[in-house]
């Protein structure tokens, strides 16, 4: 990299790396990537847990659909180890609050209603987009009410949780119908969920992309790790980026790829302050938390074998340790279970100590499998919401947040461009969304660099 690069990219997650690669491919080689942590990958992050690589962040890739999924393609190139998850068995493995399974037929009937409700929501959303002007949107819950079969009982709630919260990270009540249904990630890329369980981690895919233009992930001068950006000073003349260790980097343009959760905090101070339209677009969007709590036991006491991978726990409190998965298919003999919680439950769990979480989880497991089950040997509670470099897991489109505002979320301000999963229109929240927004933002900036069509300098944008 030259002394003054053309573009500084803040963040080395999927979107930052894909933006950098797009710029490189277009001949803009003097770039500098500043990443706060000591690694690339961002929210695609594995960790070692009791000797096994588990994914704290992104875990599933989708395939089998009519549209090519470039992230799945890269995963194939690096021979990423995945297994196809089968959620159909959930209906056989749904436990009551006080223990014991619900009859399969009953759960199947409830799930059938949920599937019909999803179909209705998808059709109604398409209708709203086509026929109703003025950007009218409603929540998914409102869509469910229009279907006249809003989930009410704990069993209906846990099935609804699986259909919605488990994907969006937030309940139907606060999630946009129009911008969530139909679920483009599945419609386009397919409904086959490939679960990543690879010792190298899902992050090998981001590394693969980065290695196409970086000579090394440790020593290439275009990538600086452990650089926490704290201030971005911008004007018509360019940007100056200050990091926590007191360094200052200058460039003509910046691409900011941090999560919308981070943009909602004061980690990065923009000078001058970002314009009001931009601050409103940022503060009104939603960053949710999705928490996979991993538990390692000395031996397994849960059902194993075909058709047991997932089970549901029903509780009057929606989302109370609802969805469980064992890793026997991926890591036989690992005796690892994990349970997913989201949104407010995640926020609550993150405030507890690991011991307190373990105590709660053990009450649930004893209810299901008896009091004689062993204590876990280890527990892992990721705390995405508390981490200042993420402030949550992924974004969710709130109801009443319109398209215009979302466009503004991604719009440049002067020489400062924005990218990241939250800016995706079609695949918001997903690694594929991050990948595509990186390309889109880089192309937007390339239009400015090469053709002088700089959207950041439109009169309303400064
Ligand atoms: P990030 O990955 O957050 O990249 C931004 C980078 O900026 C990070 O590396 C961060 O460290 C860095 N940064 C932050 N602040 C600063 C600063 N001040 N200075 C410098 N650098 C900074 N997606 C799927 O497709 N499938 C899934 O199954 C799935 N499950 C998920 C489960 C969880 C628990 C989580 C957390 C995410 C999940 N996702 C999933 C979402 C997916 O991981 C994200 O959408 C995607 O990785 C986001 O990429 P990004 O580049 O937009 O952001």
XYZ file of C-alpha atoms and ligand atoms in Angstrom:
515
model
C 0.000 0.000 0.000
C 1.172 3.494 -0.752
C 1.518 6.112 1.981
C -1.949 7.474 1.268
C -4.280 4.770 0.042
C -7.285 5.601 -2.087
C -9.686 3.696 0.147
C -9.637 2.679 3.817
C -11.975 -0.193 4.640
C -13.029 -0.470 8.254
C -13.690 -4.049 9.283
C -12.510 -7.384 7.863
C -15.742 -9.361 8.018
C -17.377 -10.824 4.912
C -18.637 -7.458 3.611
C -15.343 -5.599 4.120
C -13.357 -8.375 2.451
C -15.761 -8.648 -0.470
C -15.678 -4.851 -0.951
C -11.869 -4.925 -0.896
C -11.753 -7.773 -3.419
C -14.133 -5.900 -5.758
C -11.962 -2.774 -5.612
C -8.832 -4.823 -6.292
C -10.438 -6.542 -9.257
C -11.339 -3.129 -10.683
C -7.746 -1.971 -10.418
C -7.915 0.030 -7.177
C -4.979 -1.616 -5.474
C -3.955 0.998 -2.932
C -6.384 0.074 -0.209
C -5.982 -0.376 3.529
C -8.172 -2.604 5.677
C -8.299 -1.723 9.390
C -9.713 -4.461 11.612
C -10.306 -4.084 15.349
C -9.661 -7.699 16.316
C -6.713 -9.990 15.661
C -8.432 -11.925 12.854
C -10.524 -11.618 9.727
C -14.021 -13.106 9.513
C -16.015 -10.882 11.867
C -19.257 -12.595 12.796
C -18.186 -15.722 10.961
C -16.276 -16.993 13.965
C -15.371 -20.403 15.295
C -13.939 -21.290 18.669
C -12.501 -24.412 20.267
C -14.912 -25.910 22.761
C -13.822 -29.042 24.617
C -11.634 -30.023 21.710
C -14.201 -29.360 18.958
C -14.543 -26.388 16.615
C -17.961 -24.826 17.133
C -19.411 -21.795 15.384
C -20.241 -18.935 17.736
C -21.654 -16.886 14.857
C -22.866 -17.890 11.390
C -23.472 -21.642 11.183
C -25.763 -22.424 8.251
C -25.459 -22.037 4.508
C -28.385 -22.539 2.207
C -28.545 -24.463 -1.041
C -30.824 -26.359 -3.387
C -32.576 -23.263 -4.759
C -32.796 -21.819 -8.271
C -30.264 -19.013 -7.720
C -26.531 -19.573 -7.510
C -25.174 -19.005 -3.976
C -21.604 -17.700 -4.320
C -20.866 -18.307 -0.623
C -21.875 -21.956 -0.957
C -19.708 -22.114 -4.075
C -16.688 -20.849 -2.131
C -17.484 -23.304 0.667
C -17.343 -26.105 -1.884
C -14.015 -24.855 -3.216
C -12.411 -25.083 0.236
C -14.215 -28.384 0.910
C -15.923 -26.965 3.961
C -17.354 -29.759 6.074
C -21.098 -29.403 6.408
C -24.022 -31.669 7.120
C -27.566 -31.304 5.934
C -29.837 -30.601 8.900
C -33.242 -32.223 9.025
C -35.730 -30.161 10.974
C -38.613 -32.435 10.078
C -37.917 -34.455 13.199
C -38.897 -31.510 15.413
C -42.521 -32.644 15.376
C -41.525 -35.972 16.982
C -39.335 -34.261 19.566
C -41.408 -31.490 21.101
C -41.418 -31.559 24.891
C -44.039 -30.152 27.239
C -43.116 -27.583 29.858
C -43.275 -30.180 32.655
C -41.614 -32.918 30.622
C -42.903 -35.646 28.335
C -43.412 -35.406 24.602
C -46.428 -33.966 22.835
C -48.100 -36.508 20.541
C -46.494 -36.232 17.108
C -49.891 -35.866 15.411
C -50.745 -32.831 17.528
C -47.435 -31.095 16.798
C -47.779 -31.912 13.110
C -51.225 -30.299 13.066
C -49.879 -27.134 14.723
C -46.928 -27.062 12.329
C -49.264 -27.459 9.350
C -51.097 -24.307 10.408
C -47.747 -22.522 10.815
C -46.698 -23.528 7.286
C -50.020 -22.317 5.853
C -49.611 -19.087 7.830
C -46.115 -18.587 6.369
C -47.504 -19.128 2.868
C -50.256 -16.618 3.539
C -47.739 -14.088 4.890
C -45.544 -14.514 1.804
C -48.494 -14.006 -0.558
C -49.877 -11.084 1.403
C -46.480 -9.423 1.487
C -46.155 -9.730 -2.286
C -49.605 -8.215 -2.612
C -48.660 -5.319 -0.336
C -45.582 -4.615 -2.400
C -47.435 -4.757 -5.708
C -50.771 -3.185 -4.937
C -50.528 -0.871 -1.973
C -48.726 2.389 -2.520
C -47.329 4.736 0.131
C -44.924 2.168 1.488
C -47.508 0.523 3.720
C -45.992 -2.221 5.847
C -47.178 -4.289 8.794
C -45.549 -6.620 11.284
C -45.424 -10.382 10.734
C -47.771 -10.678 13.714
C -50.294 -8.422 11.968
C -50.005 -10.686 8.922
C -50.670 -13.700 11.142
C -53.776 -11.972 12.509
C -55.040 -11.376 8.993
C -54.704 -15.124 8.504
C -57.003 -15.387 11.539
C -54.777 -17.927 13.223
C -52.429 -16.063 15.482
C -50.347 -18.414 17.676
C -51.675 -18.411 21.234
C -50.864 -21.569 23.218
C -47.313 -22.431 24.383
C -47.151 -25.213 21.778
C -48.269 -22.862 18.996
C -45.768 -20.312 20.294
C -42.775 -22.637 20.205
C -43.637 -23.751 16.669
C -44.037 -20.113 15.667
C -40.678 -19.411 17.342
C -39.070 -22.039 15.132
C -40.703 -20.531 12.018
C -39.836 -16.917 12.788
C -37.703 -15.879 15.781
C -35.211 -18.667 15.111
C -34.581 -17.062 11.720
C -35.092 -13.351 12.365
C -33.694 -13.255 15.893
C -36.710 -11.209 16.960
C -40.412 -11.936 17.431
C -43.030 -11.443 14.661
C -44.465 -8.517 16.603
C -41.515 -6.248 15.789
C -40.459 -7.663 12.423
C -41.445 -6.240 9.040
C -43.735 -8.479 7.015
C -42.917 -6.814 3.707
C -39.158 -7.002 4.076
C -39.021 -10.487 5.612
C -41.580 -12.490 3.608
C -41.141 -14.169 1.197
C -37.838 -15.285 2.707
C -35.509 -14.542 -0.222
C -32.561 -16.445 1.191
C -34.630 -19.651 0.991
C -36.618 -18.818 -2.141
C -33.421 -18.037 -4.069
C -30.680 -20.149 -2.532
C -32.857 -22.965 -1.271
C -34.210 -24.454 1.904
C -31.490 -27.051 2.394
C -29.725 -25.971 5.577
C -26.047 -26.963 5.484
C -24.702 -26.900 9.017
C -21.009 -26.075 9.197
C -18.923 -28.319 11.448
C -15.343 -28.061 10.266
C -12.167 -27.871 12.369
C -11.088 -24.877 10.227
C -14.375 -23.105 10.879
C -16.786 -21.340 8.517
C -14.276 -18.458 8.579
C -12.058 -20.417 6.160
C -14.463 -19.143 3.472
C -13.764 -15.484 4.310
C -10.058 -16.303 4.421
C -10.341 -17.953 1.009
C -11.861 -14.785 -0.451
C -9.211 -12.604 1.210
C -6.357 -14.761 -0.075
C -7.424 -14.022 -3.631
C -5.971 -10.543 -3.271
C -3.852 -10.541 -0.095
C -0.471 -12.258 -0.107
C -0.788 -13.098 3.585
C -3.490 -12.688 6.216
C -0.894 -11.622 8.788
C 1.700 -9.526 7.008
C 0.219 -8.038 3.826
C 0.560 -4.255 4.249
C -3.015 -3.778 2.980
C -4.437 -5.444 6.115
C -3.822 -4.139 9.610
C -5.223 -6.166 12.500
C -5.775 -4.926 16.082
C -6.671 -1.469 14.782
C -9.749 -0.176 16.573
C -11.125 2.786 14.637
C -12.391 5.480 17.008
C -12.732 8.555 14.840
C -13.457 9.338 11.192
C -12.848 12.929 10.151
C -14.217 13.595 6.690
C -14.489 16.444 4.210
C -14.477 17.003 0.468
C -10.707 16.488 0.582
C -10.901 12.988 1.977
C -10.859 11.115 5.277
C -8.591 10.838 8.306
C -9.151 7.740 10.388
C -7.892 7.621 13.970
C -7.371 4.359 15.818
C -7.315 3.581 19.521
C -3.523 3.204 19.549
C -3.134 6.806 18.395
C -2.388 6.145 14.710
C -3.908 8.277 11.961
C -4.525 6.967 8.469
C -5.518 9.177 5.566
C -7.291 8.287 2.343
C -9.565 9.745 -0.272
C -12.488 7.514 0.722
C -13.575 5.190 3.516
C -15.868 2.179 3.525
C -17.350 1.461 6.943
C -18.401 -2.190 7.323
C -19.082 -2.399 11.063
C -22.462 -3.732 12.197
C -25.442 -1.405 12.548
C -25.256 -2.271 16.261
C -21.770 -0.732 16.399
C -22.943 2.310 14.396
C -25.611 2.796 17.079
C -22.884 3.240 19.746
C -20.182 5.867 20.170
C -17.307 3.505 19.300
C -16.676 5.486 16.113
C -16.940 9.245 16.335
C -17.772 10.835 12.985
C -16.554 14.396 12.483
C -18.527 16.309 11.486
C -21.439 14.431 13.045
C -23.302 12.332 10.476
C -26.313 14.208 9.072
C -29.637 13.716 10.844
C -31.188 11.560 8.062
C -28.270 9.161 8.432
C -28.397 9.054 12.220
C -32.152 8.374 12.113
C -31.710 5.576 9.572
C -29.093 3.991 11.852
C -30.880 4.404 15.166
C -34.256 3.153 13.892
C -32.942 -0.141 12.522
C -32.811 -3.227 14.669
C -29.808 -5.272 15.789
C -30.836 -8.489 17.397
C -29.013 -11.064 19.492
C -28.926 -14.778 18.686
C -27.172 -16.936 21.257
C -26.081 -20.536 20.938
C -25.266 -21.892 24.390
C -22.971 -24.928 24.124
C -22.787 -27.614 26.821
C -20.356 -30.480 27.037
C -21.390 -33.542 29.079
C -19.395 -36.579 30.197
C -21.869 -38.826 28.394
C -25.087 -38.415 26.426
C -28.432 -38.847 28.099
C -30.599 -37.421 25.303
C -32.045 -39.534 22.495
C -29.615 -40.121 19.651
C -29.737 -41.872 16.310
C -31.747 -40.932 13.209
C -34.426 -38.294 13.670
C -33.240 -36.945 17.021
C -30.945 -34.096 16.093
C -33.329 -31.351 17.202
C -35.781 -30.973 20.019
C -38.102 -28.243 21.176
C -38.924 -27.198 24.725
C -42.292 -25.578 25.271
C -42.728 -22.943 27.958
C -45.366 -20.356 28.829
C -42.612 -17.807 28.461
C -42.037 -17.592 24.718
C -38.431 -18.278 23.793
C -37.336 -19.801 27.127
C -34.571 -22.254 26.077
C -36.746 -23.382 23.152
C -34.599 -25.023 20.478
C -31.969 -27.694 21.114
C -29.559 -29.521 18.857
C -27.024 -32.283 19.469
C -23.803 -32.700 17.522
C -23.716 -36.489 17.342
C -23.969 -36.488 13.532
C -21.162 -33.970 13.071
C -18.930 -34.892 15.992
C -19.803 -38.428 17.121
C -19.000 -39.019 20.775
C -18.566 -35.316 21.480
C -21.506 -35.295 23.925
C -22.177 -31.666 23.053
C -25.640 -30.122 23.102
C -26.503 -26.555 22.305
C -29.592 -24.467 22.865
C -30.540 -21.272 21.058
C -32.101 -18.211 22.624
C -32.757 -14.857 20.971
C -33.674 -11.208 21.465
C -34.757 -10.299 25.009
C -33.870 -13.759 26.349
C -30.378 -13.330 24.880
C -30.114 -9.905 26.448
C -31.100 -11.400 29.809
C -28.817 -14.429 29.524
C -25.860 -12.225 28.599
C -26.200 -10.470 31.958
C -25.987 -13.751 33.885
C -22.808 -15.556 34.883
C -22.018 -18.831 33.120
C -22.929 -20.637 36.364
C -26.316 -18.957 36.477
C -27.027 -19.883 32.852
C -25.931 -23.446 33.555
C -28.274 -23.646 36.553
C -31.260 -22.513 34.437
C -30.409 -24.850 31.595
C -30.002 -27.805 33.959
C -33.483 -27.250 35.382
C -34.853 -27.581 31.845
C -32.768 -30.662 31.026
C -33.716 -32.366 34.317
C -37.369 -31.718 33.531
C -36.916 -33.490 30.205
C -34.460 -36.259 31.073
C -34.703 -36.802 34.836
C -32.767 -35.721 37.888
C -29.953 -38.207 37.451
C -28.309 -36.538 34.477
C -24.665 -35.494 34.915
C -23.388 -31.954 35.375
C -21.877 -30.387 32.265
C -18.097 -30.432 32.109
C -18.003 -27.177 30.211
C -20.314 -24.389 29.054
C -19.909 -21.680 26.404
C -22.153 -18.624 26.445
C -21.289 -16.236 23.572
C -22.095 -12.631 24.452
C -22.470 -10.908 21.072
C -24.636 -8.137 22.447
C -22.065 -7.025 25.010
C -19.123 -7.168 22.604
C -18.282 -3.609 21.553
C -17.196 -4.753 18.066
C -20.584 -6.365 17.236
C -23.275 -5.196 19.697
C -25.525 -8.038 18.612
C -25.679 -10.868 16.123
C -27.343 -9.561 13.003
C -29.854 -6.968 11.918
C -33.590 -7.405 11.598
C -35.887 -5.143 9.566
C -38.390 -3.554 11.969
C -41.981 -3.024 10.898
C -42.617 0.625 10.059
C -39.066 1.082 8.776
C -39.532 1.992 5.155
C -37.485 1.351 2.035
C -36.433 4.965 1.718
C -34.932 4.925 5.187
C -33.173 1.662 4.440
C -31.686 3.192 1.285
C -30.404 6.016 3.465
C -28.835 3.476 5.841
C -26.573 2.425 2.978
C -26.087 5.829 1.337
C -22.658 7.447 1.386
C -21.983 10.685 3.246
C -19.354 12.681 1.379
C -16.354 10.367 0.980
C -17.626 7.870 3.573
C -19.359 4.764 2.204
C -21.261 2.154 4.192
C -21.567 -1.570 3.731
C -22.467 -4.689 5.710
C -25.125 -7.314 6.121
C -27.683 -4.725 7.342
C -27.597 -2.943 3.979
C -28.703 -5.960 2.011
C -32.172 -5.672 0.530
C -32.627 -9.335 -0.244
C -30.513 -11.294 2.206
C -30.397 -9.116 5.283
C -28.774 -10.859 8.239
C -26.986 -13.522 6.209
C -23.372 -14.064 5.186
C -24.564 -13.959 1.567
C -26.118 -10.546 2.278
C -22.771 -9.324 3.635
C -20.979 -10.713 0.582
C -23.280 -8.981 -1.922
C -23.402 -5.629 -0.099
C -19.602 -5.545 -0.135
C -19.685 -5.834 -3.922
C -22.497 -3.278 -4.296
C -20.826 -0.687 -2.075
C -17.491 -1.127 -3.840
C -19.201 -0.661 -7.220
C -20.953 2.459 -5.945
C -17.585 3.858 -4.885
C -15.975 2.788 -8.163
C -18.592 4.847 -9.983
C -17.380 7.808 -7.968
C -13.663 7.139 -8.431
C -13.857 6.342 -12.127
C -16.825 8.301 -13.468
C -17.100 11.085 -10.938
C -20.674 10.091 -10.143
C -20.251 10.487 -6.409
C -23.545 9.944 -4.634
C -22.053 11.106 -1.338
C -21.912 14.632 -2.688
C -25.532 14.953 -3.780
C -26.773 18.102 -2.092
C -28.985 16.234 0.373
C -26.143 13.932 1.303
C -23.734 16.267 3.032
P -19.008 -8.223 10.510
O -18.745 -9.665 10.322
O -19.460 -7.770 11.850
O -17.698 -7.431 10.068
C -17.381 -6.159 10.566
C -15.953 -6.168 11.076
O -15.681 -4.877 11.643
C -15.699 -7.159 12.205
O -14.585 -7.967 11.869
C -15.401 -6.293 13.426
O -14.441 -6.876 14.283
C -14.875 -5.036 12.783
N -15.013 -3.820 13.594
C -16.027 -3.458 14.417
N -15.794 -2.261 14.959
C -14.604 -1.843 14.469
C -13.815 -0.664 14.662
N -14.215 0.329 15.454
N -12.628 -0.556 14.005
C -12.204 -1.551 13.180
N -12.908 -2.670 12.959
C -14.110 -2.816 13.598
N -25.509 -15.772 8.716
C -25.770 -16.818 7.901
O -25.700 -16.680 6.687
N -26.123 -18.039 8.414
C -26.200 -18.242 9.763
O -26.462 -19.373 10.212
C -25.961 -17.169 10.633
N -26.051 -17.324 11.968
C -25.574 -16.358 12.794
C -25.508 -16.605 14.168
C -24.925 -15.680 15.013
C -24.831 -15.970 16.485
C -24.377 -14.493 14.474
C -23.641 -13.527 15.352
C -24.481 -14.226 13.125
C -25.092 -15.146 12.278
N -25.211 -14.916 10.898
C -25.568 -15.936 10.069
C -24.979 -13.578 10.330
C -23.624 -13.398 9.654
O -22.607 -13.860 10.501
C -23.433 -11.911 9.367
O -24.518 -11.435 8.610
C -22.163 -11.576 8.580
O -21.078 -12.353 8.991
C -21.878 -10.089 8.750
O -20.763 -9.685 8.009
P -20.399 -8.129 7.958
O -19.178 -8.004 7.166
O -21.592 -7.352 7.555
O -20.127 -7.715 9.485
